[in-house]
Amino acid sequence: MPSQQQHPDFQQEIQRLSFTKKYMDVVIKTAETSKDQFQENMMETFQDVDWGDSSLSYTSLLTNARFFEMSRDELNSLKRSRTKPYFARIDFLRDGLDQTEILYIGKTSLYSRENQEQIIVDWRSPIANLYYEGRLGEVHYESYEESFRGNLSLKRQFMIENGELEEIRDIDLTTTDELLQDSLAKSSSNRLTEIISTIQEEQNQIIRADLHKPIIVQGAAGSGKTTIALHRISYFIYQYKENFAPEQLMILAPSRLFIDYISEALPELGVERVRQTTYEEYVQACLGQRLKLQKDTKLIQILEHSAEDASQNAAWFSSIKGSAAFHIILSNYIRFIYETFFPKEDFSVDKFRLFGHKKFIHLFKNDYSYLPLFKRLEKLKAILQNDLAKKKKNMIKKIEDYYDERIERAIYHGKDPEKRKQYVSEALDKKAERLAEIKKAIRNAVPAYMKQFPKKSLIQYYQELFLDPERLCQFSEGRLTESEAARLCAYQQAYRQKKHFEREDLALLLFLQVHLFGIDKELKAKNIVIDEAQDYSFMELLSLKKALDTDMFTLVGDLAQGIHSYRGLTSWDEVLGYIFPRATYTELQKSYRTTVEIMERANELLQILPYSFPKVEPVVRHGESPIFMKRKA
């Protein structure tokens, strides 16, 4: 590889970089002042520049360029890119055209609206895919369901630091180049924001995978799972920036510490307005209450007292509450709760039958099945009120007509004037009394009818699930034995007395909340990213999908790194088969974090585990052999 001074295009690329930075300065300055001053700013910035007959055609750009309106996000992105406008260049001659396109790829885009000449191409654009996956020679790329073919004659990488060009490298593939090795050698704090320039083909395919489907990524340690997930969000926002706000995306992180870590990279990726929270915080927001969560000490118990029954029981309780078996239990329990809301009597007011109980049940079970239980009740209450309002006049008129007819008969057919007078007076009193009665009945009818339906809190419903072991066993449809159901009920009762909950309870509470009370619309998101997904249970993922009312999840994790295996996943099969059947599943087996020597030993350890994991392939980077240190008991 020639040194930077020996590269024949080094001075030309310095010239191009200088032009780009100056052009960016003009755009930024104009955006912050007035677009009417664009030409004035352009002349001021470039007045001392003389590049002669540059092959990069700056003259036409300067002549034809017009400032375009920029959003706040676009302007901020341009400012952040000022010291490193781009990291790569490709030369592409499209079939049917005579002129080769020279494209510079960076973290943001910058172009002339007048002649559509691109000064910087966004790394997320379709044509930039040629840099990540194209080999020199005949290539093609897809753009909005169209395929474009041509010849890729150059793939060039730039080392730019603090606005200065340090090195140029012409490459073919991005998988074995020196830039990747340099990036891996940097501190981990830099890698998150610099990965764009060294994204590998298998990583790029995940970032650009079908955005209309959920995706599950099983990635080895050091395979770039987290950064790939963040770049996929960035790619999503880029593709749908016209009609999709970043606030509609949400990252569920393992901890607040993790959120602090990724928050530094998010602005660089243009996704700073994406919601970030932890699983525990999000669920409690959905429940509308702060619960006293028991500190999770089970992992310590299991590691230090693995032979004792107490720790094994604790692990079993966590495992069963997070399993698919509990989906069966909760589904049957919810069905049981719903049936307690089936009225046995018609809705009547006084002596008038207005709404049949069978019709009420039909609407409850079928027409409003898309709503949670208490929202269904609100709908049906409104229907009863509307129905009553329509029939109110007719009911009052029937009573008035009844007494008016009796009074009229007495007036015209009564022979004794005194008796007639007394009868009419009594009838008028009775009429007034009956009208007062029916009006009062009308006012109280709906509230009185609705009183038959129990009003309990979410916590009450949850606690009642564990009151009857026999019933719990029946709900499980054979998944729990009677003794297991009794043990689980006793375990939950102990927590009830302490008024504490475990993390495993959150998923079950969330599932009940969805079906009984519903989730506020403001808490929902359209696209969700979960990191360290292997530490989530079946019920946690299912409950989140139900609560968010979407299957557009990006799940990244490594089954081999499951810290909480007693409650987490040991296989993606159930997740793919039941929760996310539409998901694209992919594996990242190459590790960029560690050395060959460490990875070889790690693969040996993985074979000892009672689960089947994909073998990890290290990037060729050597180091010292691992040393094993024995721990004294």
XYZ file of C-alpha atoms in Angstrom:
633
model
C 0.000 0.000 0.000
C 1.543 3.365 -1.003
C 1.975 5.989 1.691
C -0.310 9.020 1.666
C 2.326 11.220 -0.057
C 2.815 8.623 -2.807
C -0.868 8.268 -3.626
C -1.356 9.967 -6.994
C -4.673 11.556 -5.985
C -3.647 12.818 -2.550
C -3.439 16.540 -3.457
C -6.612 16.345 -5.491
C -8.459 14.813 -2.517
C -7.115 17.516 -0.196
C -8.553 20.040 -2.641
C -11.912 18.281 -2.667
C -12.001 18.138 1.147
C -11.192 21.834 1.386
C -13.968 22.684 -1.047
C -16.474 20.537 0.844
C -15.706 22.106 4.199
C -15.990 25.612 2.755
C -19.257 24.736 1.039
C -20.601 23.331 4.327
C -19.563 26.556 6.075
C -21.578 28.583 3.564
C -24.662 26.424 3.972
C -24.443 26.489 7.772
C -23.917 30.247 7.847
C -26.788 30.859 5.451
C -29.128 28.551 7.365
C -28.407 30.496 10.535
C -28.930 33.887 8.911
C -30.955 34.267 5.720
C -31.191 32.225 2.553
C -31.166 35.475 0.566
C -27.505 35.907 1.541
C -26.410 32.593 0.029
C -24.686 33.974 -3.064
C -23.052 36.709 -0.960
C -21.769 34.116 1.535
C -20.549 31.942 -1.327
C -18.534 34.757 -2.901
C -17.073 35.750 0.463
C -15.967 32.203 1.279
C -14.494 31.330 -2.128
C -13.143 34.729 -3.246
C -9.478 33.763 -2.686
C -9.760 30.237 -4.096
C -8.270 29.398 -7.477
C -8.442 25.724 -8.354
C -8.075 26.250 -12.083
C -9.391 23.486 -14.284
C -10.133 21.036 -11.518
C -11.500 17.736 -12.731
C -13.921 17.777 -9.810
C -16.020 20.512 -11.466
C -16.339 22.903 -8.538
C -17.136 25.759 -10.878
C -20.441 24.285 -12.034
C -21.419 23.575 -8.446
C -20.717 27.128 -7.382
C -22.523 28.609 -10.368
C -25.652 26.518 -10.141
C -25.909 25.902 -6.395
C -28.905 27.311 -4.564
C -29.391 27.162 -0.804
C -32.222 24.867 0.204
C -34.401 24.915 3.307
C -32.974 22.768 6.092
C -34.618 21.307 9.144
C -33.045 21.742 12.552
C -31.938 18.094 12.535
C -30.324 18.440 9.108
C -28.462 21.560 10.167
C -27.212 19.938 13.386
C -26.098 16.891 11.442
C -24.181 19.094 9.008
C -22.456 20.888 11.876
C -21.404 17.621 13.497
C -19.959 16.392 10.200
C -17.878 19.522 9.603
C -14.576 17.995 10.799
C -15.190 14.704 8.979
C -17.554 15.365 6.062
C -17.167 11.917 4.513
C -15.234 8.695 4.925
C -15.378 7.032 1.508
C -15.641 7.570 -2.218
C -16.968 5.364 -5.001
C -16.723 5.845 -8.764
C -19.687 4.297 -10.560
C -20.568 4.288 -14.268
C -24.226 3.445 -14.658
C -25.264 1.414 -17.706
C -26.561 3.675 -20.451
C -24.682 6.761 -19.248
C -21.411 8.235 -20.521
C -20.156 9.968 -17.366
C -18.859 8.257 -14.241
C -20.480 9.381 -10.975
C -17.953 10.335 -8.299
C -19.732 9.950 -4.972
C -18.419 10.877 -1.536
C -20.142 8.995 1.304
C -20.635 10.512 4.761
C -22.940 10.562 7.778
C -25.237 13.129 6.198
C -26.134 14.380 2.733
C -25.361 17.660 1.016
C -26.307 18.480 -2.538
C -27.265 21.191 -4.951
C -30.997 21.343 -5.488
C -30.525 23.159 -8.780
C -28.629 20.471 -10.666
C -29.019 17.539 -8.229
C -25.243 17.183 -8.035
C -24.395 15.457 -4.767
C -21.560 16.885 -2.733
C -21.981 14.269 0.019
C -24.074 11.106 -0.236
C -25.728 9.854 2.952
C -24.437 6.396 3.966
C -28.066 5.246 4.250
C -28.924 6.027 0.619
C -29.450 3.083 -1.759
C -26.412 3.828 -3.931
C -24.117 3.858 -0.859
C -24.805 0.134 -0.600
C -22.206 -0.285 -3.359
C -19.539 0.797 -0.894
C -20.567 -1.781 1.709
C -21.304 -4.765 -0.526
C -20.070 -4.047 -4.048
C -16.896 -5.565 -5.512
C -14.939 -3.728 -8.166
C -16.376 -4.516 -11.575
C -19.950 -5.166 -12.635
C -22.391 -4.362 -9.814
C -25.999 -3.417 -9.213
C -28.044 -1.795 -6.448
C -31.744 -1.514 -5.649
C -33.491 1.820 -5.181
C -37.222 2.047 -4.532
C -37.975 -1.256 -6.283
C -35.793 -0.348 -9.270
C -32.514 -2.051 -10.099
C -29.543 -0.095 -11.433
C -26.513 -1.793 -13.018
C -23.106 -0.525 -13.939
C -19.369 -0.676 -13.321
C -17.752 0.124 -9.972
C -14.234 1.291 -10.796
C -13.124 2.706 -7.434
C -13.714 2.156 -3.716
C -11.690 4.576 -1.643
C -11.474 5.123 2.124
C -10.315 8.307 3.818
C -8.693 8.806 7.180
C -9.822 12.323 8.134
C -9.158 13.706 11.613
C -10.108 17.208 12.772
C -10.830 18.250 9.215
C -7.430 17.172 7.864
C -6.866 14.362 5.354
C -4.312 11.946 6.805
C -4.471 8.914 4.549
C -6.139 7.398 1.476
C -6.742 3.705 0.905
C -8.114 2.147 -2.278
C -9.834 -1.138 -1.519
C -12.030 -3.858 -2.975
C -13.773 -5.405 0.048
C -14.466 -3.796 3.426
C -14.068 -7.095 5.285
C -10.272 -7.393 5.284
C -9.117 -3.822 4.950
C -6.672 -2.058 7.241
C -9.218 0.617 8.206
C -11.225 -2.013 10.058
C -8.142 -3.158 11.953
C -7.330 0.443 12.899
C -10.899 0.980 14.098
C -10.775 -2.161 16.241
C -7.567 -0.962 17.822
C -9.198 2.298 18.973
C -10.838 2.696 22.373
C -14.374 1.341 22.660
C -15.737 4.847 23.255
C -14.833 5.798 19.680
C -16.073 2.655 17.983
C -19.764 3.389 18.375
C -19.659 6.546 16.266
C -16.979 5.400 13.796
C -18.526 2.079 12.772
C -20.270 3.614 9.738
C -17.013 3.652 7.807
C -16.224 -0.001 8.569
C -19.646 -1.683 8.439
C -19.181 -5.197 7.126
C -21.330 -6.898 4.518
C -23.230 -9.134 6.943
C -23.828 -6.171 9.257
C -24.972 -3.984 6.376
C -27.514 -6.605 5.311
C -29.075 -6.509 8.780
C -29.181 -2.710 8.846
C -30.921 -2.622 5.447
C -33.105 -5.723 5.912
C -36.831 -5.454 5.142
C -38.094 -2.535 7.255
C -41.662 -3.890 7.156
C -40.748 -6.990 9.151
C -39.436 -7.613 12.666
C -35.879 -8.903 12.886
C -34.083 -11.117 15.394
C -30.293 -11.012 15.461
C -28.375 -13.758 17.238
C -24.965 -12.142 17.516
C -21.783 -13.360 19.090
C -19.940 -11.295 21.670
C -18.216 -8.418 19.880
C -20.167 -8.844 16.635
C -21.513 -5.279 16.759
C -25.113 -6.112 17.714
C -25.802 -2.921 19.607
C -24.299 -0.556 17.070
C -25.981 -2.418 14.209
C -29.355 -2.036 15.982
C -28.790 1.718 16.376
C -27.751 2.049 12.739
C -30.892 0.186 11.693
C -32.957 2.813 13.541
C -30.980 5.522 11.747
C -31.588 3.800 8.422
C -35.308 3.488 9.210
C -35.620 7.199 10.011
C -33.774 8.083 6.809
C -36.080 5.938 4.674
C -39.293 7.259 6.253
C -38.233 10.762 7.286
C -41.144 12.374 5.437
C -43.878 10.648 7.431
C -42.312 9.042 10.493
C -41.138 10.887 13.601
C -38.183 9.591 15.664
C -40.414 9.794 18.763
C -42.359 6.846 17.356
C -39.335 4.617 17.916
C -38.241 3.297 21.280
C -35.104 1.629 22.618
C -35.519 -0.695 25.599
C -32.104 -0.826 27.211
C -30.811 -3.213 29.894
C -30.024 -0.368 32.299
C -29.712 3.380 32.732
C -25.938 2.974 32.475
C -26.407 1.483 29.013
C -28.637 4.404 27.993
C -25.894 6.823 29.040
C -23.447 4.830 26.897
C -25.506 4.878 23.703
C -26.797 8.428 24.166
C -23.423 9.759 23.022
C -23.765 7.970 19.687
C -27.418 8.746 18.965
C -26.941 12.380 17.810
C -24.197 11.221 15.440
C -26.686 8.840 13.876
C -29.466 11.409 13.640
C -31.680 9.535 16.115
C -31.384 11.695 19.216
C -35.179 12.044 19.629
C -35.744 8.298 19.850
C -37.292 7.325 23.188
C -34.942 5.464 25.525
C -35.998 3.645 28.664
C -35.537 0.417 30.587
C -37.959 -2.482 30.637
C -38.897 -1.940 34.307
C -39.509 1.792 33.801
C -41.606 1.261 30.693
C -43.841 -1.432 32.210
C -44.515 0.607 35.334
C -45.429 3.590 33.138
C -47.934 1.347 31.336
C -49.362 0.193 34.676
C -49.662 3.786 35.827
C -48.063 3.071 39.188
C -44.702 2.611 40.858
C -44.321 -0.840 42.358
C -41.942 -1.912 45.085
C -39.641 -4.214 43.172
C -37.701 -6.794 45.110
C -33.971 -6.577 44.538
C -32.999 -9.476 42.279
C -30.624 -11.660 44.290
C -31.540 -14.950 42.643
C -28.479 -15.020 40.417
C -26.205 -14.681 43.443
C -28.182 -17.381 45.285
C -27.924 -19.750 42.353
C -24.183 -19.169 41.926
C -23.335 -19.438 45.625
C -25.874 -22.030 46.767
C -26.581 -24.018 43.642
C -27.131 -27.225 45.586
C -29.691 -25.798 48.007
C -33.413 -26.207 47.410
C -34.229 -22.552 48.138
C -32.218 -21.200 45.240
C -33.488 -23.911 42.910
C -37.072 -23.081 43.910
C -36.430 -19.387 43.337
C -35.072 -20.157 39.872
C -38.075 -22.386 39.113
C -40.567 -19.694 40.161
C -38.867 -17.185 37.859
C -38.725 -19.674 35.025
C -42.381 -20.699 35.220
C -43.659 -17.103 35.437
C -41.724 -16.207 32.305
C -42.651 -19.307 30.320
C -45.182 -19.937 27.568
C -47.131 -22.012 30.116
C -48.097 -18.809 31.896
C -49.557 -17.464 28.692
C -52.032 -20.371 28.865
C -52.735 -19.621 32.544
C -53.349 -15.904 31.975
C -55.460 -16.477 28.869
C -57.765 -18.806 30.820
C -57.821 -16.468 33.797
C -58.794 -13.512 31.597
C -61.540 -15.622 30.031
C -62.747 -16.443 33.550
C -62.749 -12.743 34.517
C -64.633 -11.805 31.361
C -67.358 -14.323 32.121
C -68.013 -12.616 35.457
C -69.089 -9.617 33.375
C -71.850 -11.503 31.528
C -75.150 -10.168 32.936
C -77.938 -12.643 33.732
C -80.786 -10.121 33.564
C -82.053 -7.739 30.886
C -81.626 -4.002 31.213
C -84.969 -2.691 32.403
C -86.276 0.638 33.654
C -89.265 0.389 35.925
C -91.505 -2.047 34.051
C -89.978 -1.369 30.662
C -87.542 -3.961 29.211
C -85.091 -1.984 27.059
C -82.023 -4.123 26.296
C -81.703 -7.906 26.392
C -78.828 -9.438 28.363
C -78.029 -11.818 25.486
C -77.539 -8.877 23.159
C -75.308 -7.257 25.805
C -73.157 -10.406 25.991
C -72.946 -10.669 22.191
C -71.671 -7.101 21.899
C -69.264 -7.658 24.802
C -67.804 -10.865 23.345
C -67.825 -10.084 19.630
C -68.377 -6.507 18.460
C -66.024 -5.007 21.049
C -63.545 -7.871 21.311
C -60.767 -5.534 20.121
C -61.065 -3.481 23.336
C -59.841 -4.274 26.872
C -62.502 -5.339 29.350
C -63.257 -2.038 31.051
C -63.198 -0.134 27.748
C -65.855 -2.585 26.517
C -67.917 -1.767 29.591
C -67.602 1.948 28.844
C -68.846 1.333 25.277
C -71.790 -0.751 26.483
C -72.637 1.777 29.181
C -72.756 4.469 26.491
C -75.001 2.233 24.348
C -77.418 1.749 27.263
C -77.432 5.504 27.915
C -78.092 6.300 24.253
C -80.772 3.624 24.002
C -82.425 4.943 27.142
C -82.267 8.530 25.874
C -84.048 7.498 22.671
C -86.791 5.625 24.543
C -87.176 8.043 27.431
C -89.881 10.224 25.828
C -91.881 7.226 24.707
C -91.772 5.685 28.210
C -92.960 8.940 29.804
C -95.644 9.345 27.133
C -96.990 5.849 27.762
C -97.467 6.658 31.444
C -99.010 10.034 30.624
C -101.337 8.452 28.050
C -102.366 5.748 30.491
C -103.468 8.209 33.186
C -104.867 10.739 30.735
C -107.095 8.022 29.278
C -108.361 7.028 32.736
C -108.993 10.688 33.663
C -110.825 11.254 30.378
C -113.036 8.221 30.958
C -113.889 9.442 34.467
C -114.752 12.935 33.232
C -117.038 11.798 30.449
C -118.478 8.606 31.912
C -118.692 9.218 35.648
C -122.277 9.951 36.876
C -121.577 11.106 40.429
C -119.852 14.545 40.282
C -118.238 14.166 43.716
C -116.851 10.703 42.967
C -115.754 11.891 39.539
C -113.935 14.844 41.049
C -112.261 12.662 43.682
C -111.247 10.041 41.070
C -109.753 12.648 38.757
C -107.831 14.238 41.653
C -106.421 10.857 42.739
C -105.542 9.972 39.134
C -103.679 13.256 38.696
C -101.753 12.603 41.911
C -100.989 9.069 40.820
C -99.891 10.301 37.411
C -97.510 12.829 38.996
C -96.195 10.161 41.352
C -95.616 7.669 38.527
C -93.946 10.300 36.358
C -91.608 11.205 39.222
C -90.874 7.514 39.759
C -90.111 6.824 36.089
C -87.920 9.923 35.771
C -85.958 8.907 38.846
C -85.675 5.344 37.507
C -84.428 6.701 34.185
C -81.766 8.770 35.970
C -80.538 5.830 38.041
C -81.134 2.954 35.606
C -77.726 2.760 33.903
C -75.613 3.290 37.064
C -77.744 0.729 38.901
C -77.377 -1.844 36.115
C -73.603 -1.299 35.881
C -73.204 -1.890 39.635
C -73.478 -5.637 39.077
C -70.052 -5.638 37.414
C -67.131 -5.918 39.878
C -64.652 -3.036 39.985
C -61.252 -4.269 41.078
C -57.758 -2.944 40.644
C -55.071 -4.596 38.549
C -53.200 -5.661 41.686
C -56.359 -7.224 43.148
C -56.918 -9.260 40.003
C -53.286 -10.366 39.990
C -53.292 -11.394 43.635
C -56.550 -13.314 43.241
C -54.940 -15.455 40.549
C -52.806 -17.069 43.258
C -55.501 -17.543 45.921
C -56.768 -20.926 44.742
C -54.136 -23.556 43.800
C -56.748 -25.899 42.353
C -58.101 -23.224 40.047
C -54.552 -22.164 39.069
C -53.813 -25.776 38.171
C -56.959 -25.915 36.016
C -55.996 -22.685 34.246
C -52.621 -24.243 33.358
C -54.271 -27.086 31.400
C -51.780 -29.600 32.764
C -48.689 -27.383 32.593
C -48.629 -27.260 36.409
C -49.148 -30.140 38.793
C -51.315 -29.566 41.869
C -48.243 -29.452 44.114
C -46.484 -26.971 41.795
C -49.581 -24.763 41.756
C -49.717 -24.885 45.567
C -46.021 -23.976 45.831
C -46.452 -21.063 43.438
C -49.485 -19.744 45.327
C -47.618 -19.925 48.641
C -44.603 -18.184 47.075
C -46.760 -15.336 45.760
C -48.620 -14.998 49.056
C -45.319 -14.340 50.823
C -44.603 -11.476 48.422
C -48.173 -10.199 48.819
C -47.655 -9.820 52.558
C -44.466 -7.831 51.948
C -46.243 -5.785 49.248
C -43.285 -6.434 46.959
C -43.068 -7.668 43.382
C -40.370 -9.382 41.356
C -39.277 -8.396 37.862
C -41.000 -11.576 36.601
C -44.330 -10.248 37.889
C -44.125 -7.208 35.605
C -44.768 -9.171 32.409
C -47.828 -10.877 33.917
C -49.170 -7.590 35.276
C -48.610 -5.945 31.881
C -50.458 -8.769 30.115
C -53.433 -8.318 32.469
C -53.280 -4.531 32.062
C -53.511 -4.856 28.288
C -56.586 -7.110 28.441
C -58.389 -5.507 31.376
C -57.618 -1.779 31.302
C -55.580 -1.081 28.162
C -52.440 0.988 27.543
C -52.396 4.764 27.034
C -51.841 5.683 23.394
C -49.009 8.061 24.334
C -47.003 5.130 25.707
C -47.103 3.143 22.492
C -44.389 3.128 19.834
C -44.372 1.875 16.254
C -40.869 0.434 16.192
C -38.975 -1.033 19.140
C -35.351 -2.050 19.619
C -34.404 -4.399 22.460
C -30.763 -5.022 23.264
C -29.613 -8.041 25.312
C -32.877 -9.708 24.295
C -31.666 -13.092 25.547
C -32.290 -11.864 29.120
C -35.994 -11.371 28.374
C -38.462 -14.180 29.004
C -41.124 -15.466 26.634
C -43.837 -13.666 28.638
C -41.882 -10.404 28.751
C -41.560 -10.271 24.966
C -45.155 -11.376 24.412
C -46.522 -8.817 26.879
C -44.508 -6.026 25.271
C -45.820 -6.955 21.842
C -49.406 -6.918 23.170
C -48.912 -3.634 25.026
C -47.303 -1.839 22.096
C -49.765 -3.365 19.630
C -47.102 -3.984 16.985
C -44.693 -6.706 15.972
C -42.149 -4.266 14.550
C -39.355 -5.232 16.933
C -35.615 -5.392 16.410
C -34.281 -7.950 18.894
C -30.543 -8.333 19.290
C -28.921 -10.699 21.719
C -26.655 -13.656 22.273
C -28.024 -16.801 23.885
C -24.502 -17.676 24.992
C -24.338 -14.449 27.045
C -27.565 -14.994 28.976
C -26.850 -13.701 32.484
C -30.279 -14.592 33.852
C -30.688 -17.992 32.217
C -33.156 -19.058 34.932
C -35.694 -16.610 33.509
C -34.289 -15.660 30.091
C -34.259 -17.387 26.719
C -32.264 -20.483 25.848
C -33.631 -20.686 22.304
C -35.197 -18.344 19.739
C -37.586 -21.082 18.542
C -40.615 -20.133 20.676
C -40.071 -16.441 19.980
C -39.964 -17.039 16.222
C -42.703 -19.652 16.222
C -45.307 -17.828 18.307
C -44.488 -14.210 19.195
C -42.828 -12.970 15.983
C -43.685 -15.446 13.214
C -43.038 -12.766 10.537
C -39.533 -12.055 11.818
C -36.374 -12.286 9.772
C -33.823 -14.318 11.721
C -30.121 -13.810 11.154
C -26.842 -14.639 12.861
C -23.692 -12.580 13.334
C -21.007 -15.138 14.029
C -17.940 -12.965 13.470
C -16.515 -11.248 16.550
C -14.594 -7.988 16.095
C -13.905 -7.441 19.777
C -11.454 -10.115 20.764
C -8.452 -12.091 19.601
C -8.292 -15.469 17.929
C -6.767 -17.023 21.054
C -9.529 -15.828 23.385
C -12.290 -16.799 20.952
C -10.963 -20.318 20.497
C -11.092 -20.901 24.253
C -14.556 -19.315 24.432
C -15.848 -21.700 21.746
C -14.503 -24.613 23.763
C -16.475 -23.423 26.795
C -19.644 -22.998 24.742
C -19.522 -26.666 23.780
C -19.746 -27.616 27.472
C -23.068 -25.798 27.942
C -26.297 -27.842 27.619
C -27.535 -25.632 24.779
C -26.677 -25.323 21.114
C -25.053 -22.034 20.092
C -23.550 -20.945 16.756
C -19.756 -21.125 16.722
C -18.073 -17.707 16.899
C -15.553 -16.723 14.212
C -12.957 -14.129 15.269
C -11.536 -11.494 12.949
C -7.886 -12.397 12.352
C -6.277 -10.518 15.234
C -3.828 -12.300 17.496
C -2.918 -11.802 21.140
C -1.748 -13.664 24.203
C -3.352 -16.964 25.192
C -5.899 -16.703 28.034
C -4.744 -17.634 31.533
C -7.131 -19.557 33.793
C -7.095 -18.637 37.482
C -8.598 -21.025 39.992
C -10.992 -19.555 42.550
C -10.677 -20.867 46.094
C -13.923 -22.213 47.544
